[in-house]
Coordinates of C-alpha atoms in Angstrom, one line a residue:
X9 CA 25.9 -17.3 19.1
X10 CA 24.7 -13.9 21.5
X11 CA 21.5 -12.8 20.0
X12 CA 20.2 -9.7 21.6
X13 CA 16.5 -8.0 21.2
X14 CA 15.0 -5.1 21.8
X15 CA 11.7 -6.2 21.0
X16 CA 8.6 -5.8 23.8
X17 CA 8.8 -9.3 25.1
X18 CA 4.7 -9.6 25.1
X19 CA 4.5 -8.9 21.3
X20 CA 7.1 -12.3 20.6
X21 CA 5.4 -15.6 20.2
X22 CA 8.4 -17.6 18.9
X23 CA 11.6 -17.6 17.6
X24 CA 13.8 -19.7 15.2
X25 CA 17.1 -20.1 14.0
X26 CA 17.2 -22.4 10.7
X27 CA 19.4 -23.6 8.1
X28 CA 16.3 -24.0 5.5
X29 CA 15.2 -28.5 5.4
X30 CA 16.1 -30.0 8.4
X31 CA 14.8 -29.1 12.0
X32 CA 15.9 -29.4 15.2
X33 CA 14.2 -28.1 18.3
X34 CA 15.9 -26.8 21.1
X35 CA 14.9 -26.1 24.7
X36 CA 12.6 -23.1 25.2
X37 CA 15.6 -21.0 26.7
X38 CA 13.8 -17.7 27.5
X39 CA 11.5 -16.9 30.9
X40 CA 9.3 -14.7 29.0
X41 CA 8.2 -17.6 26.3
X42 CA 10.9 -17.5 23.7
X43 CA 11.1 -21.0 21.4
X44 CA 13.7 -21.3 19.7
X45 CA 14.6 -24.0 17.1
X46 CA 17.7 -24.7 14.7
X47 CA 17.3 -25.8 11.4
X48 CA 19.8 -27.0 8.8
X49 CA 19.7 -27.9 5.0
X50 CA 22.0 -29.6 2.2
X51 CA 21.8 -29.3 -1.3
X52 CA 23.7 -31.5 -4.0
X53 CA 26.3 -29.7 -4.6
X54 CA 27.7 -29.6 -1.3
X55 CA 26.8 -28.1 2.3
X56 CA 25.2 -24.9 2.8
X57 CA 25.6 -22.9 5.9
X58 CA 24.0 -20.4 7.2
X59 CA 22.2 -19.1 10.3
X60 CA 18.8 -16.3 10.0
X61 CA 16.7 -15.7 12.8
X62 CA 13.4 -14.6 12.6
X63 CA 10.4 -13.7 15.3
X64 CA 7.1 -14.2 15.0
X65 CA 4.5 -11.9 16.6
X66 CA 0.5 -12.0 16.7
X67 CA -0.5 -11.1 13.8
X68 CA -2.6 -7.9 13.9
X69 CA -6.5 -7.6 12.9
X70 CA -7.1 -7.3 9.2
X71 CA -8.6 -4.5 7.7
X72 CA -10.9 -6.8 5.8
X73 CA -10.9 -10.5 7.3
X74 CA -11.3 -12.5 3.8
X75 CA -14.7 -10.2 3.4
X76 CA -15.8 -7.0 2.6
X77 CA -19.5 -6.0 3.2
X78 CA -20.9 -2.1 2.9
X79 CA -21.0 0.1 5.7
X80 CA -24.6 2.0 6.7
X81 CA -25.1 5.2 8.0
X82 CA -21.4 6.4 8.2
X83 CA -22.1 9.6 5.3
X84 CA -21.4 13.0 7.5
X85 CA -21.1 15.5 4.6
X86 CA -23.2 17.2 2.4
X87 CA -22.9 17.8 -1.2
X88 CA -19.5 16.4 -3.1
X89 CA -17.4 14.0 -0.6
X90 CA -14.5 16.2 0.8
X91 CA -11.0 14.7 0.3
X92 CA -7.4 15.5 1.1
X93 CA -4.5 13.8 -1.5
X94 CA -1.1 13.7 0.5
X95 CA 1.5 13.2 -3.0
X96 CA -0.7 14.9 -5.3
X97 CA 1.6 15.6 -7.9
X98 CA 2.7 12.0 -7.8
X99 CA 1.8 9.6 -10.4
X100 CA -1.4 8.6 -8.3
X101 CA -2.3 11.9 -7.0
X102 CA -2.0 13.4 -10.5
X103 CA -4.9 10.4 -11.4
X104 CA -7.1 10.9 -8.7
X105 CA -6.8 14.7 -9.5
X106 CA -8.4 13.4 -13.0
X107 CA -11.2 11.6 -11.6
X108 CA -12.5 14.1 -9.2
X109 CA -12.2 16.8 -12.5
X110 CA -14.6 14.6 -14.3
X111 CA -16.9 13.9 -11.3
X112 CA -16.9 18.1 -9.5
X113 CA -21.0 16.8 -8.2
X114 CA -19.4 14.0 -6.3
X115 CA -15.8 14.9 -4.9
X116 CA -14.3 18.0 -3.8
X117 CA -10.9 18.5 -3.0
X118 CA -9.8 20.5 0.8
X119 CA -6.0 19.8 1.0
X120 CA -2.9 19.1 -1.1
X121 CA 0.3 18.2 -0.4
X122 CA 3.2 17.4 -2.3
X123 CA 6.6 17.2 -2.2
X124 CA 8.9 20.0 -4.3
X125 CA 6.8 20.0 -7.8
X126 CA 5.5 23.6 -7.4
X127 CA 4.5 24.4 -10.3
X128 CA 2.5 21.4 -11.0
X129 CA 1.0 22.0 -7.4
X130 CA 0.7 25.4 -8.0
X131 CA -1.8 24.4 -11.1
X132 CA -3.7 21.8 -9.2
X133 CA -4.4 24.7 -6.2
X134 CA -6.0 27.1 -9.1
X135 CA -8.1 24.4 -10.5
X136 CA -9.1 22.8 -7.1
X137 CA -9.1 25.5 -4.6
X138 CA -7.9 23.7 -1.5
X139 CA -8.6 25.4 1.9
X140 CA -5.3 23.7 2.9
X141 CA -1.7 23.4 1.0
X142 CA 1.3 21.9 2.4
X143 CA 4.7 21.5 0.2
X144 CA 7.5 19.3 1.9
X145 CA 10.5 20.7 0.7
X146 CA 10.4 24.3 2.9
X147 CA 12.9 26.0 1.0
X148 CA 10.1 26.1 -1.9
X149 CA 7.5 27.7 0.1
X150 CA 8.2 31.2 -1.2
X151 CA 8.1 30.3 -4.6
X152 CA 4.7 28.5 -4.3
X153 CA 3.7 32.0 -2.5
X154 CA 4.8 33.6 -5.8
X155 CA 2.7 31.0 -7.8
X156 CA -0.2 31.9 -6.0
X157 CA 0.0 35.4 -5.7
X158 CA -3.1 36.4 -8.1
X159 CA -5.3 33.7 -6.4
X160 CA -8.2 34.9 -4.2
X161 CA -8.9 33.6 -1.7
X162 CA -6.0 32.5 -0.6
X163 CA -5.8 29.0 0.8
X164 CA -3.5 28.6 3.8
X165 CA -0.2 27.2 3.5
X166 CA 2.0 24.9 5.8
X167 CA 5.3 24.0 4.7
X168 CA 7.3 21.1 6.0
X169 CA 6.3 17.2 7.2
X170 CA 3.9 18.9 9.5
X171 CA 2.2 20.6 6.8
X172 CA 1.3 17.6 4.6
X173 CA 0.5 16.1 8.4
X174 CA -2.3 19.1 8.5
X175 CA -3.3 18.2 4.8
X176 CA -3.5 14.5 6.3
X177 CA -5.9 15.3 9.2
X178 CA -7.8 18.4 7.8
X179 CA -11.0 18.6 9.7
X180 CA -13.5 18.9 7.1
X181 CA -11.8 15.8 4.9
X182 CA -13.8 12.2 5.1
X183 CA -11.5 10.8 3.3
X184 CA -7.7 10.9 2.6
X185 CA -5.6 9.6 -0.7
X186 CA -1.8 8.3 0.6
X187 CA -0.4 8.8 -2.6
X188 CA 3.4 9.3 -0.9
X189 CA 5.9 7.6 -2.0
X190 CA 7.7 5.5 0.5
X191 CA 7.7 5.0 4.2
X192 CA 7.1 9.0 4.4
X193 CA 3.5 8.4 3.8
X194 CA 3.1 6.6 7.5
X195 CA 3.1 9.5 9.2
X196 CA 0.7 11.6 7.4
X197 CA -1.6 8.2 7.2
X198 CA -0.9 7.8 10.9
X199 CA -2.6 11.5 11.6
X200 CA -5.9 10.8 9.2
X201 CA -6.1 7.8 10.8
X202 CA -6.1 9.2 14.3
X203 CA -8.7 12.4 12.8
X204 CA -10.8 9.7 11.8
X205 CA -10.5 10.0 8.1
X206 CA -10.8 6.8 5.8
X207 CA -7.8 5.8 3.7
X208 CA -7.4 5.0 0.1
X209 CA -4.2 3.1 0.2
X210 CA -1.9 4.0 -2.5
X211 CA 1.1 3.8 -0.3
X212 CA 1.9 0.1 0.3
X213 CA 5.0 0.9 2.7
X214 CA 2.7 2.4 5.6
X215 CA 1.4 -1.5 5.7
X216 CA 5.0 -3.0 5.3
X217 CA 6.3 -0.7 7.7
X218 CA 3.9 -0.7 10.3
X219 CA 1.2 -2.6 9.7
X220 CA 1.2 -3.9 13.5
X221 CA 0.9 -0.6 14.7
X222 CA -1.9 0.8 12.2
X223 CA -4.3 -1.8 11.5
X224 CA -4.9 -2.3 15.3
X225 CA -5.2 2.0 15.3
X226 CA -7.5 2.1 12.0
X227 CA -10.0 -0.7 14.4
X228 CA -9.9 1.2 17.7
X229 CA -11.1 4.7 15.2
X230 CA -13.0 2.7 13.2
X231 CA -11.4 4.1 10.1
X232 CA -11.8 2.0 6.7
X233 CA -8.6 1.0 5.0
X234 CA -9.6 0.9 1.3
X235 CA -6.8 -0.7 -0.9
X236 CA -6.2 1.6 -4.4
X237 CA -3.8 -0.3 -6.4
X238 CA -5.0 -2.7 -8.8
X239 CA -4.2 -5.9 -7.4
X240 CA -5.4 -5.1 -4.1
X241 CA -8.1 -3.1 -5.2
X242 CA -9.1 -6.2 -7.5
X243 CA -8.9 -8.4 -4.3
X244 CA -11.4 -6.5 -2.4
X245 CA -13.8 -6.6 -4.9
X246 CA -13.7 -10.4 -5.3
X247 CA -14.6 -10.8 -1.8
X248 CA -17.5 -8.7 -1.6
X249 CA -20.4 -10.3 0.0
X250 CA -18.3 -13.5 1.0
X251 CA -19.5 -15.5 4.2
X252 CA -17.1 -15.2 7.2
X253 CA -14.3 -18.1 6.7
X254 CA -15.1 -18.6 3.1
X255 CA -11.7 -17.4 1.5
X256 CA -9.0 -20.0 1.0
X257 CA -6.8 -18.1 -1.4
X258 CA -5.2 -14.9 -2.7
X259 CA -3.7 -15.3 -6.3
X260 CA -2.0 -12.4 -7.1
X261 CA -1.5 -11.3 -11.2
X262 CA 2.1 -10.1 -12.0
X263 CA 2.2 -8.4 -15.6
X264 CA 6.3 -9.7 -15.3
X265 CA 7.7 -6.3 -15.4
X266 CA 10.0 -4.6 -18.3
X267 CA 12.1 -8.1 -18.2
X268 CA 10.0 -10.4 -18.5
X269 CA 10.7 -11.7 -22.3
X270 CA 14.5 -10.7 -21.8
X271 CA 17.2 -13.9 -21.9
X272 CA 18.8 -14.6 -18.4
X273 CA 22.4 -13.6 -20.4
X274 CA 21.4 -10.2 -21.2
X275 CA 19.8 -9.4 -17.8
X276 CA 23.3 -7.5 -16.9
X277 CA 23.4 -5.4 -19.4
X278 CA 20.1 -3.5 -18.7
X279 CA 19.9 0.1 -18.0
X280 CA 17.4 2.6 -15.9
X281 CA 16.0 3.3 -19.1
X282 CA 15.1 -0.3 -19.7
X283 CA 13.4 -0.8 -17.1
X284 CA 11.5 2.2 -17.2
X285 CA 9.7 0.8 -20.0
X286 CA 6.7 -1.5 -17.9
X287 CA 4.5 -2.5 -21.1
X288 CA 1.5 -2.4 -19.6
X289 CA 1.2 0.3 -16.8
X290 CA 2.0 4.0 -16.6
X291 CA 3.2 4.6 -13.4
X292 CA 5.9 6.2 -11.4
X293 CA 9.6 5.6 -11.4
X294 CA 9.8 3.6 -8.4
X295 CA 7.1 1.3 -8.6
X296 CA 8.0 0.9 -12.6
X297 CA 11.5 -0.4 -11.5
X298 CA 10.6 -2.4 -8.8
X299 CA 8.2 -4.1 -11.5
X300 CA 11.1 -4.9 -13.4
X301 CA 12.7 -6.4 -11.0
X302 CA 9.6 -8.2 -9.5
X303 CA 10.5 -6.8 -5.7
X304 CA 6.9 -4.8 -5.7
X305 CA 5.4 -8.0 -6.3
X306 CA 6.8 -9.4 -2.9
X307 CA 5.9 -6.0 -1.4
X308 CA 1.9 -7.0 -2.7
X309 CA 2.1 -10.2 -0.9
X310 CA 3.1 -8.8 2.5
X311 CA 0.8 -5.7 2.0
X312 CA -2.1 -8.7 0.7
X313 CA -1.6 -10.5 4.2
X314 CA -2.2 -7.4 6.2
X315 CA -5.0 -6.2 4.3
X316 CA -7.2 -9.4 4.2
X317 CA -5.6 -11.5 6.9
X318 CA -5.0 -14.3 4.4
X319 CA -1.6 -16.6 5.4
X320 CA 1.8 -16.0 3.2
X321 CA 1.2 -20.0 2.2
X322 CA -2.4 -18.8 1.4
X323 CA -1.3 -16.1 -1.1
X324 CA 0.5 -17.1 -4.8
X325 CA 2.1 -14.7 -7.6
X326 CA 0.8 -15.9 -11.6
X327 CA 2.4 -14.2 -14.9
X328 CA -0.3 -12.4 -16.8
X329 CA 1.2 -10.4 -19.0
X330 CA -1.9 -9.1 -20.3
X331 CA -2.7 -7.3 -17.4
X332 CA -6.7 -7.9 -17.5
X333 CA -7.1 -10.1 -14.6
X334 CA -6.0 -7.5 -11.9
X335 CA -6.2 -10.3 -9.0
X336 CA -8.2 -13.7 -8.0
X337 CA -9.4 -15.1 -4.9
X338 CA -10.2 -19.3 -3.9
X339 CA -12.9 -19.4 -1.8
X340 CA -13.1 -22.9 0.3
X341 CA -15.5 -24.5 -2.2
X342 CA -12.4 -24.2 -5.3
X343 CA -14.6 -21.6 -6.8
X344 CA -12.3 -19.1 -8.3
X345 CA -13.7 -15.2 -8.5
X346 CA -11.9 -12.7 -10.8
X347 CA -12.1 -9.1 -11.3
X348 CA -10.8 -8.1 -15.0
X349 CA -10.7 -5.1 -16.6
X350 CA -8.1 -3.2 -19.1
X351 CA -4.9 -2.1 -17.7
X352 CA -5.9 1.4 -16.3
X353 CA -5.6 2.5 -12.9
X354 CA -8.2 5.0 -13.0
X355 CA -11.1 2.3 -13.0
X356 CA -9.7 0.6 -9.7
X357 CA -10.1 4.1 -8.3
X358 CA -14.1 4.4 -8.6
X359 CA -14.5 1.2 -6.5
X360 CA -13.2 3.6 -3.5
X361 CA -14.6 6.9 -4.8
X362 CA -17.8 5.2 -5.2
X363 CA -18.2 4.4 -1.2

């Protein structure tokens, strides 16, 4: 089998061919450090062939390394904390939005971006007065224009990816809200990270997509990488004050999804609809159908490995369909710590919001 790579040839540590049970190891065949290794498997009901290849590359620093502890001295601004939302009329943007309405002596919004909802972000600009707007879809920028045309001042307005880049980096922001759905959201993230803004991380592909390439950046601009989803959110608050070395596990909660009390033999017959209906969580479309099918779950764990350096063997999925233990954590001594509250996502929000 040819097998060709364009992969930077100091980033690979190994790599393996394998048919999953049985291993055999071949010769290391590559001059820059290559191992490769074939391994086969059988089953009872016959043979079962096939052939994956995977490469392993250093793993990158975590943005919390199984502990969390407060940083001192970092506060720059006066008054409420400046933030920028890139997604705000998303389903997490549209909830942060609530929180910093309820809290105007503590937060204070400079820049929104959003997508092609104009007249919801039209709304949010006239209650929040952002020095900065930014709507991705350019062909709307006129009609936002419209929306705005009785509002003085004026904030300025950028359409396009670049613009809800500008929202991203906006120089008086300390913090920025990826609230993007999607691998668009590592751009933006990519540009607050390089202005030296901190992250609330609603946007788990910027992680899954290029968490090599981000976590190293977020440590060389000392930029904090605060997890806002519940799970994650629920993690970092377990580990607070833990010694260095002290976690030995990541137990992540899974609610099951719209599915999960469904028979296997009427699994084909479900519809959008169906599994639009998460019974726990109001959230968006996406993220309510990849619940359903479980695939955001398996998204968690990778984004869960990046964030706290923990191992994929070190990191298990339980079934709570309650949804009040949000996540656990195994330190070495078997102690389990839990964080539990009811099933809203505006409470894991005030652990960043708070900092």
């Amino acid at each position: 089998m040819d097998l060709n790579m364009v992969y930077p040839s100091e980033m690979i540590k190994s790599t393996s061919f394998f048919h999953p049970t049985n291993s055999v190891s071949l010769p290391n065949l590559s001059p820059d450090g290559f191992v490769w290794k074939r391994k086969g498997y059988g089953t009872a009901i016959g043979r079962i062939r096939r052939l994956q290849c995977s490469a392993q590359a250093p793993h990158p620093p975590p943005a919390w390394p199984g502990l969390a502890f407060p940083h001192t001295g970092r506060k720059t601004w006066d008054g409420p904390k400046p933030i920028s939302i890139v997604g705000s009329t998303g389903s997490i943007g549209s909830q942060t939005l609530d929180i910093i309405a309820e809290n105007p002596d503590k937060f204070r919004i400079v820049g929104l971006a959003a997508g092609s909802k104009v007249t919801l972000l039209a709304h949010q600009v006239k209650t929040f007065k952002p020095q900065l707007v930014a709507v991705r879809n350019e062909s709307l920028v006129n009609e936002l224009k419209d929306a705005l045309a009785d509002m003085e001042p004026k904030p300025e307005i950028i359409p396009g990816e670049q613009g809800v880049i500008e929202v991203a980096r906006h120089p008086d922001a300390v913090s920025v809200v990826t609230g993007i759905v999607g691998c668009a959201g590592l751009k933006p993230t990519v540009a607050a990270i390089e202005a030296g803004k901190d992250i609330a991380l609603a946007n788990k592909e910027t992680l899954i997509a290029g968490g090599p390439f981000v976590l190293p950046l977020a440590h060389k601009h000392k930029v904090k990488i605060l997890p806002a989803d519940s799970e994650h959110s629920a993690i970092f608050q377990c580990i607070q004050g833990l010694p260095e070395g002290a976690l030995r596990r990541i137990i992540l909660t899974a609610s099951g999804g719209a599915f999960r009390d469904w028979p296997v033999d009427k699994l084909k017959d479900v519809k959008v609809a169906d599994a639009l209906k998460h019974p726990n969580w109001n959230m968006g479309k996406k993220i309510t159908v990849d619940s359903a099918t479980l695939f955001n779950k398996g998204l968690e764990v990778i984004e869960a490995h990046y964030l706290f350096g923990a191992e994929y063997d070190d990191i298990e999925i339980v079934i709570h369909p309650q949804s009040i233990i949000h996540s656990m954590v195994e330190t070495q001594d078997s102690s389990v710590l839990a964080q539990l509250g009811w099933p809203d996502i505006l409470l894991n929000w005030y652990c960043f919001y708070s900092g």
